[in-house]
Tab-separated table of C-alpha atoms in Angstrom:
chain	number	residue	atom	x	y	z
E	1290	UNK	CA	0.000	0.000	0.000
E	1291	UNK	CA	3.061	2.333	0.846
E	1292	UNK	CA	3.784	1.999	-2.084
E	1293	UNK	CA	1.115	2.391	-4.455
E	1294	UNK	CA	0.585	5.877	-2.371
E	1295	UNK	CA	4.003	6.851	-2.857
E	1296	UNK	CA	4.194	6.493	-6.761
E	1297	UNK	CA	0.392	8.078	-7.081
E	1298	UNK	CA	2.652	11.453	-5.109
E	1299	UNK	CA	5.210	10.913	-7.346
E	1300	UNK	CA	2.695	10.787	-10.463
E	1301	UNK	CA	0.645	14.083	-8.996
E	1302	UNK	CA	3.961	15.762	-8.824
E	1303	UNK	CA	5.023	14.806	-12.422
E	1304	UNK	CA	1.882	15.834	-13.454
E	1305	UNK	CA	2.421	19.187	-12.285
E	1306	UNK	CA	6.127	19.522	-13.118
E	1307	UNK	CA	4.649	19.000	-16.638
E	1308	UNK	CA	1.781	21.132	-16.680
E	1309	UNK	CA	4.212	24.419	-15.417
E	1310	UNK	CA	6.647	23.767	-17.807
E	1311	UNK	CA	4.012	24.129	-20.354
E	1312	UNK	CA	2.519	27.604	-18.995
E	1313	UNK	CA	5.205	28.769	-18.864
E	1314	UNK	CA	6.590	31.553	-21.553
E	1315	UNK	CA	9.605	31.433	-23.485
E	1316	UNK	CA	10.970	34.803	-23.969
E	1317	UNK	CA	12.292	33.766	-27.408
E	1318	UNK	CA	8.519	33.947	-28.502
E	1319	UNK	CA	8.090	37.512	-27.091
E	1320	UNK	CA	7.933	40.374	-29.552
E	1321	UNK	CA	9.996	43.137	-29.875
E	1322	UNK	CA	9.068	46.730	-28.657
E	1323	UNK	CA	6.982	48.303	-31.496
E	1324	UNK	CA	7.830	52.131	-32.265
E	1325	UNK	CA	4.579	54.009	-34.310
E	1326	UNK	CA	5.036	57.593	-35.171
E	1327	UNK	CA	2.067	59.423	-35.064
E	1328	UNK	CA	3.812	61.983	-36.974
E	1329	UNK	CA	7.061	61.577	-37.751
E	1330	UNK	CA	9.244	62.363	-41.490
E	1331	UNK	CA	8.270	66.294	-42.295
E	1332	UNK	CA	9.502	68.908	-44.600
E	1333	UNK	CA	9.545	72.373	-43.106
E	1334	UNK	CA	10.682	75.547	-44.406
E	1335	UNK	CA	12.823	77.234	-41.618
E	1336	UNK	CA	10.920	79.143	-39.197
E	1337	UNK	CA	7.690	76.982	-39.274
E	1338	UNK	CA	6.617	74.636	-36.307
E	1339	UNK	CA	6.591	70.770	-36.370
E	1340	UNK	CA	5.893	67.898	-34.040
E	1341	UNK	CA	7.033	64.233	-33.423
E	1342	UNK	CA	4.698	62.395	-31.927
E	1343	UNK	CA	3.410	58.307	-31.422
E	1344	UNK	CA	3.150	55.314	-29.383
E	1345	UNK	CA	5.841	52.565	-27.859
E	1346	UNK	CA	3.842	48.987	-27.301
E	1347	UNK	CA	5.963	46.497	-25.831
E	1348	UNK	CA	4.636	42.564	-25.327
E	1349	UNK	CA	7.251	42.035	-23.110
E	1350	UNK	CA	6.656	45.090	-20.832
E	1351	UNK	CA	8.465	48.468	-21.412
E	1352	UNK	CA	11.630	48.718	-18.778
E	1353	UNK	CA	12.985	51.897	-20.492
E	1354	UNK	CA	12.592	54.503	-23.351
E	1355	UNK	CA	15.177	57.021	-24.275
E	1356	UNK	CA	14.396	59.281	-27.252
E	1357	UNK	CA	16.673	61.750	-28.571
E	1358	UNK	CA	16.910	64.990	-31.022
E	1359	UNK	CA	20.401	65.115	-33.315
E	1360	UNK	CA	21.200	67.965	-35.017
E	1361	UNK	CA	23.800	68.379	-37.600
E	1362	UNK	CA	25.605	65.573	-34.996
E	1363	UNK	CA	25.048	67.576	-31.611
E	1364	UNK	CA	23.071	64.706	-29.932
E	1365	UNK	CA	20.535	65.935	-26.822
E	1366	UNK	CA	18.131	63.652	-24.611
E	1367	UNK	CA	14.320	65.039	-24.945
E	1368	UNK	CA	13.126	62.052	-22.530
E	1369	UNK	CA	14.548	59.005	-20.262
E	1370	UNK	CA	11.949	57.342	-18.749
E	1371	UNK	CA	11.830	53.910	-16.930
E	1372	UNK	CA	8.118	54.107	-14.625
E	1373	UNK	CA	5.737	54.019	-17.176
E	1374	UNK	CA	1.522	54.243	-16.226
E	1375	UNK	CA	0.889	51.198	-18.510
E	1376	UNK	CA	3.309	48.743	-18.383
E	1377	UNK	CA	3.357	47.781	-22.070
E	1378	UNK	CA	3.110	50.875	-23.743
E	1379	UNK	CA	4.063	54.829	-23.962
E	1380	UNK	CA	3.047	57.801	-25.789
E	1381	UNK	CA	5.298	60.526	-26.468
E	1382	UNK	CA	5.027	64.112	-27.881
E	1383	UNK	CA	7.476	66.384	-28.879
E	1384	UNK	CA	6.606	70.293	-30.261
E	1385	UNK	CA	8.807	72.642	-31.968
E	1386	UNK	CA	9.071	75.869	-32.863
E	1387	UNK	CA	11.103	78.087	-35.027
E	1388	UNK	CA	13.005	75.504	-36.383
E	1389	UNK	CA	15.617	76.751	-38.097
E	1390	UNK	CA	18.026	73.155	-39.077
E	1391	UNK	CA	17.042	70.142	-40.006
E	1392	UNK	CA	17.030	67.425	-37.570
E	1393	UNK	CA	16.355	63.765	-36.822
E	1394	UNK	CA	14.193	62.174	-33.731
E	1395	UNK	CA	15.060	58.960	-32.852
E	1396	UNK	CA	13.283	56.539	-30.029
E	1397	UNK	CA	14.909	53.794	-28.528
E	1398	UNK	CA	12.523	51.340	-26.524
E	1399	UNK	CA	13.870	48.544	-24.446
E	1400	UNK	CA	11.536	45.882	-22.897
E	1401	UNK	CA	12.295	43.640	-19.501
E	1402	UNK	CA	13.320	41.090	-21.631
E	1403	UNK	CA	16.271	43.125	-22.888
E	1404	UNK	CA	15.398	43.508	-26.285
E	1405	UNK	CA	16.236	46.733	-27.951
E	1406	UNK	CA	14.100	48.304	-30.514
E	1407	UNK	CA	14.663	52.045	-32.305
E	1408	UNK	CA	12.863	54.248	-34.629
E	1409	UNK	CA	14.148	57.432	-36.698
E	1410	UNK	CA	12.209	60.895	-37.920
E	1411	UNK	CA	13.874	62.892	-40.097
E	1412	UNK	CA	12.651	66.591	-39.933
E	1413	UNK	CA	14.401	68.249	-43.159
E	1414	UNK	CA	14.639	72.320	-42.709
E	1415	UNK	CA	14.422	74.206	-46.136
E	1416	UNK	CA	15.011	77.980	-46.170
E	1417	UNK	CA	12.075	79.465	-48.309
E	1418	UNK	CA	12.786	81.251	-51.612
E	1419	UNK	CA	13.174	84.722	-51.497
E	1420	UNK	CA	14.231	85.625	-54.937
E	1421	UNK	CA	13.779	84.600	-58.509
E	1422	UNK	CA	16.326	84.828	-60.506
E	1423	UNK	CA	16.110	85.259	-64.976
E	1424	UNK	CA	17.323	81.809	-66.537
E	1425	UNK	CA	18.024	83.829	-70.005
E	1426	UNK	CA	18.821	87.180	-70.967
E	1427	UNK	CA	16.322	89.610	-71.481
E	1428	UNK	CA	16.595	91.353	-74.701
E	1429	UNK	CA	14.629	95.016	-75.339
E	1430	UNK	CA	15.339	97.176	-78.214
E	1431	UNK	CA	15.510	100.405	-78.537
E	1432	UNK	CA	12.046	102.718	-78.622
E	1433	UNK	CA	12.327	105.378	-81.382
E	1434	UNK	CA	10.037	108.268	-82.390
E	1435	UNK	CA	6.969	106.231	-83.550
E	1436	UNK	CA	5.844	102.929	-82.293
E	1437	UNK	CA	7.323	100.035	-83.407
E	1438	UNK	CA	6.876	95.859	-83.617
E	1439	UNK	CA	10.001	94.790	-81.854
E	1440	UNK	CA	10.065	94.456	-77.859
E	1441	UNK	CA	10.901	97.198	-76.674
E	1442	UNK	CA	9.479	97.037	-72.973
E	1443	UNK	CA	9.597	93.750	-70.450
E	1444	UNK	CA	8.716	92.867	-67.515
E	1445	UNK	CA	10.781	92.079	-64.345
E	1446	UNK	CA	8.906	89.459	-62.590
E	1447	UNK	CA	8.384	87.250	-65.768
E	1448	UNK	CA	11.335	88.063	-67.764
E	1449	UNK	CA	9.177	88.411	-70.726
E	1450	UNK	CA	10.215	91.418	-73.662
E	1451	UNK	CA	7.062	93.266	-75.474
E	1452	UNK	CA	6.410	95.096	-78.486
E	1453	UNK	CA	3.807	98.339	-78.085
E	1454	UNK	CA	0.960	96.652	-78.727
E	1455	UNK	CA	1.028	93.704	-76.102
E	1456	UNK	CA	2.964	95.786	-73.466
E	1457	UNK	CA	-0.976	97.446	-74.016
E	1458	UNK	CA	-2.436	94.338	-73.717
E	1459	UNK	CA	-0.162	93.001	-70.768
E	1460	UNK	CA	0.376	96.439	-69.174
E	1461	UNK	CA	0.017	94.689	-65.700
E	1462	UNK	CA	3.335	93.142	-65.878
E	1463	UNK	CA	5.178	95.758	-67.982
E	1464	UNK	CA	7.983	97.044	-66.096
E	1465	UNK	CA	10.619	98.994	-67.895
E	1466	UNK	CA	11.180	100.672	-71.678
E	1467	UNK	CA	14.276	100.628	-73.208
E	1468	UNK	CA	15.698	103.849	-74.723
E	1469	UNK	CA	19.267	104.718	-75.925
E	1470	UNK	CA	20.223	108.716	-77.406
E	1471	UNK	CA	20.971	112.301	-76.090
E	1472	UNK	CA	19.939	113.850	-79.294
E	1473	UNK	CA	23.847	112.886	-80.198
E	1474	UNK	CA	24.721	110.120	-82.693
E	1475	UNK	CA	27.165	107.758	-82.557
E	1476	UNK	CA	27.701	107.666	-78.892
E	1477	UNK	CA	25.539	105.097	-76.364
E	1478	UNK	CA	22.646	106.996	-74.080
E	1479	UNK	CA	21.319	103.848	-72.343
E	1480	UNK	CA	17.897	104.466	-70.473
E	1481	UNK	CA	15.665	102.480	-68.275
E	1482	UNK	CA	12.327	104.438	-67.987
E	1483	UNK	CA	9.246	103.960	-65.706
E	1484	UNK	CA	6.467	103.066	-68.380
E	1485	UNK	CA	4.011	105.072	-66.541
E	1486	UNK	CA	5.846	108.201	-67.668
E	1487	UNK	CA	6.254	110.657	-70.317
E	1488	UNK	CA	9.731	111.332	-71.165
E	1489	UNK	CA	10.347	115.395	-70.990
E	1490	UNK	CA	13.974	115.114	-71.888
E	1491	UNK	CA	13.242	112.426	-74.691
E	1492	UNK	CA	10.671	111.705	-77.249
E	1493	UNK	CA	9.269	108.161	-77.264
E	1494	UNK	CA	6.544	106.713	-79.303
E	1495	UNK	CA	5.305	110.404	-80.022
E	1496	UNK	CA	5.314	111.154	-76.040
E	1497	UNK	CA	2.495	108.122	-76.075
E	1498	UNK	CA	2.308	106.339	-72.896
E	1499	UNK	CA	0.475	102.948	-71.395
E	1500	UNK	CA	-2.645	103.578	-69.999
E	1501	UNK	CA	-2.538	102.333	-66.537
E	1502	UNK	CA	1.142	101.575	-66.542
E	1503	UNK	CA	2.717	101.045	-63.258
E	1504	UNK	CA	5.810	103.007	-62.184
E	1505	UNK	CA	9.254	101.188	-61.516
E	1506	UNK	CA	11.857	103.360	-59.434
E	1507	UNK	CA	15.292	102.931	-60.403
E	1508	UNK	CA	19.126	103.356	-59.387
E	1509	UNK	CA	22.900	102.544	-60.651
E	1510	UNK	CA	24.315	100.672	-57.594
E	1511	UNK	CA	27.170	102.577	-55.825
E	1512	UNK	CA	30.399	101.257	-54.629
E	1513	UNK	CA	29.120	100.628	-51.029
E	1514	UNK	CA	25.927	98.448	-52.733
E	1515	UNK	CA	27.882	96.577	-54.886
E	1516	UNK	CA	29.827	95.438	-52.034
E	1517	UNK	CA	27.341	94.292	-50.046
E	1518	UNK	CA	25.641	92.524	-52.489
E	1519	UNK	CA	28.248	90.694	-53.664
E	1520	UNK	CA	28.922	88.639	-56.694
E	1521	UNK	CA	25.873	88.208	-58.877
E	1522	UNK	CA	26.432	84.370	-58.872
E	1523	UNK	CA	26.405	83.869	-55.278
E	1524	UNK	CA	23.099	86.215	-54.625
E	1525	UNK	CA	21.126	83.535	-53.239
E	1526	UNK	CA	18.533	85.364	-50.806
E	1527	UNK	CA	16.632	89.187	-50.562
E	1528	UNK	CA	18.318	90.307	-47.516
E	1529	UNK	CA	20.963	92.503	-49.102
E	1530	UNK	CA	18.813	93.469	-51.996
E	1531	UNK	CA	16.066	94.483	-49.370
E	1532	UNK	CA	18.507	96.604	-47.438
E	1533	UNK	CA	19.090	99.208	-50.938
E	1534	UNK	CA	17.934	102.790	-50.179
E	1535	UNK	CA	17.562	105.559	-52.755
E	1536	UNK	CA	15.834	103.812	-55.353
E	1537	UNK	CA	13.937	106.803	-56.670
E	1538	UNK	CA	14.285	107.255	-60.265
E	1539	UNK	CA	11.967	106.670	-62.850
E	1540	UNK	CA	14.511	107.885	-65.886
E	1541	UNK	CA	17.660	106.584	-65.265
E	1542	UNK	CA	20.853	105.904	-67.669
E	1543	UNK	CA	23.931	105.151	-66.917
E	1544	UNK	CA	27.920	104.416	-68.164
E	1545	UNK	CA	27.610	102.176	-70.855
E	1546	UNK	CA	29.768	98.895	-70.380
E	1547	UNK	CA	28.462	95.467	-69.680
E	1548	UNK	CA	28.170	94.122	-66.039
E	1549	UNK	CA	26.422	97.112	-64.877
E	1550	UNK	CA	24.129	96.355	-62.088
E	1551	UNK	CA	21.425	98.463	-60.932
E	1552	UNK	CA	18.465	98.447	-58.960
E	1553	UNK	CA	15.131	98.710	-59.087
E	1554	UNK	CA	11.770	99.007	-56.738
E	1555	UNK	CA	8.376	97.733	-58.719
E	1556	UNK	CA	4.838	99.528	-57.814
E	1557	UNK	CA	4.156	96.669	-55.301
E	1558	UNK	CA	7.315	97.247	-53.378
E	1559	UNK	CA	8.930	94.024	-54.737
E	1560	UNK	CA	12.543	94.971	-55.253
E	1561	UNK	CA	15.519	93.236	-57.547
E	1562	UNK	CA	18.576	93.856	-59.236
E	1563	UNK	CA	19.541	93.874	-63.061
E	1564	UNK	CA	22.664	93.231	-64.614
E	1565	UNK	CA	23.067	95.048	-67.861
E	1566	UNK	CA	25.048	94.288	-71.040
E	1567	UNK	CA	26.766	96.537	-72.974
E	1568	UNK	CA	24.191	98.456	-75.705
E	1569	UNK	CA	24.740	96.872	-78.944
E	1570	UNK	CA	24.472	99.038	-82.210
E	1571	UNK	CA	22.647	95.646	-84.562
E	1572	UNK	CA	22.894	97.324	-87.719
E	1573	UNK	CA	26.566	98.880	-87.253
E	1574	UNK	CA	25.728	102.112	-89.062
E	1575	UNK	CA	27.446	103.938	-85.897
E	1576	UNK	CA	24.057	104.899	-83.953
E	1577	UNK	CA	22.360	103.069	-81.065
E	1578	UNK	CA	18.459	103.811	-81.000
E	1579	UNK	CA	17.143	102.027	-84.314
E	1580	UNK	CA	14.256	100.499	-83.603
E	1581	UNK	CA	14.502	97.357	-84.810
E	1582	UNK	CA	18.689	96.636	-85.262
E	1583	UNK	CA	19.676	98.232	-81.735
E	1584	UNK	CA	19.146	96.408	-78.261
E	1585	UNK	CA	20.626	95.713	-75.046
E	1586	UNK	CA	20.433	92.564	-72.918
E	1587	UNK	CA	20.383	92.223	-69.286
E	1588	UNK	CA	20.004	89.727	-66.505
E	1589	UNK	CA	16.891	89.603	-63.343
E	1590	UNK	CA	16.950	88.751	-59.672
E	1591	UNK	CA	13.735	89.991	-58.123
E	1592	UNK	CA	12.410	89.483	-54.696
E	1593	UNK	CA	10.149	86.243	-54.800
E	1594	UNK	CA	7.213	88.041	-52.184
E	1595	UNK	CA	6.283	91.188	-52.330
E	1596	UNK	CA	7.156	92.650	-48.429
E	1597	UNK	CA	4.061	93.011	-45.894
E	1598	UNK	CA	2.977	96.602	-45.216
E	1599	UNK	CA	2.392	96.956	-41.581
């Protein structure tokens, strides 16, 4: 009888050996910490506000969560935590403003099995556009005495030359007219004029002018402008054009020789530069204001926005 009892205790505790063994879990079946972004990857233009944001669920129970901000390789800790109020998951949220580089997020999750898991956002940081710049030379020809076909005003937001009749027609976006004389032949006048006015010194296109032209101020950069602007090549924001003063001339000429630069201020306060050519006499008979032989070319960088009154 002893020992029938003894092998039914030794059965009972088999029995039970086997049945914990089977509860229990193996941590190899456990699955790693899952990182979601709620909102993560974003393109910005520097200055504007962004967030990083989503939720850490970890089978195996969260044990610690470290999430940090790198910027151009300077590494800081936004969070370390390791007491969580739910044991398998976290939420995290991260605001900011004014951003002015681009940056990456990245969240690093480790459950209380050890396992490791990360996640990266990239926040990339453009700096808006604040000038346009002409992709071709502008070419305008010279206005005589009388109207004429060829383009002898443009525009200097869309780069775009015009003859008398569609500067009429597209008087919205017409700019500038080209002139070249001082009642003296054989020697190169250049002028930039407003097309809202009537020449007094010179007569253009029988003293006509466009009805409801706008008026474009213009000067010849001095030497203290053309240094801080800088070469034209490398002008790759507003900030120095914005800063020019004394653009106040609606009739303006200047030396003839090429890489002149001058500025100008359009009716809605938009301002840019322009980089003129030499005057080119097309019919070589020793004058520069024929109509439809004699031209000049010149190059555009205008602000993108016109600036905010306040």
């Amino acid at each position: 009888m002893k020992k029938i009892n003894v092998l039914l205790i030794a059965l009972f505790v088999g029995a039970l050996s086997f049945t914990s063994c089977d509860n229990e879990i193996d941590p190899s079946t456990i699955a790693a910490p899952v990182i979601t972004f709620t909102e993560g990857n974003a393109s910005i233009l520097t200055g504007e506000a962004v967030s990083v944001s989503g939720t850490i669920f970890a089978e195996g129970e969260l044990d610690l969560v470290v999430i940090k901000k790198n910027v151009g390789g300077t590494i800081t800790e936004l969070d370390n935590v390791s007491k969580f109020d739910i044991k398998t998951s976290h939420d995290f949220l991260f605001d900011f403003t004014d951003v002015q580089e681009s940056f990456t997020v990245t969240v690093e999750a480790t459950d209380k099995e050890g396992v490791t898991k990360s996640a990266t956002a990239t926040i990339t940081a453009t700096v808006p556009e604040t000038i346009v710049k002409s992709t071709s030379a502008v070419r305008v020809y010279s206005a005589p005495a009388t109207t004429s076909s060829t383009e002898q005003f443009a525009s200097l937001t869309s780069f775009t030359a015009y003859t008398w009749t569609d500067a009429g027609t597209n008087v919205a976006t017409v700019d500038l007219n080209y002139y070249n004389g001082n009642f003296t032949k054989g020697v190169s006048y250049p002028h930039f004029i407003s097309p809202s006015i009537t020449p007094t010194t010179y007569t253009i296109n029988n003293g006509n002018t466009l009805t409801s032209a706008k008026t474009t101020w213009f000067k010849v950069l001095d030497a203290t402008d053309l240094t801080n602007v800088g070469a034209w090549a490398d002008i790759n924001d507003d900030s120095a054009i914005s800063a020019i003063t004394g653009i106040t001339s609606t009739n303006i000429t200047w030396t003839d020789a090429a890489e002149t630069i001058l500025a100008f201020e359009l009716a809605d306060g938009k301002k840019g530069l322009i980089r003129v050519g030499a005057a080119v006499d097309g019919n070589i008979n020793g004058t520069f204001y024929d109509a439809n032989a004699d031209y000049i070319e010149f190059d555009v960088i205008v602000q993108k926005n016109a600036p905010v009154v306040k």
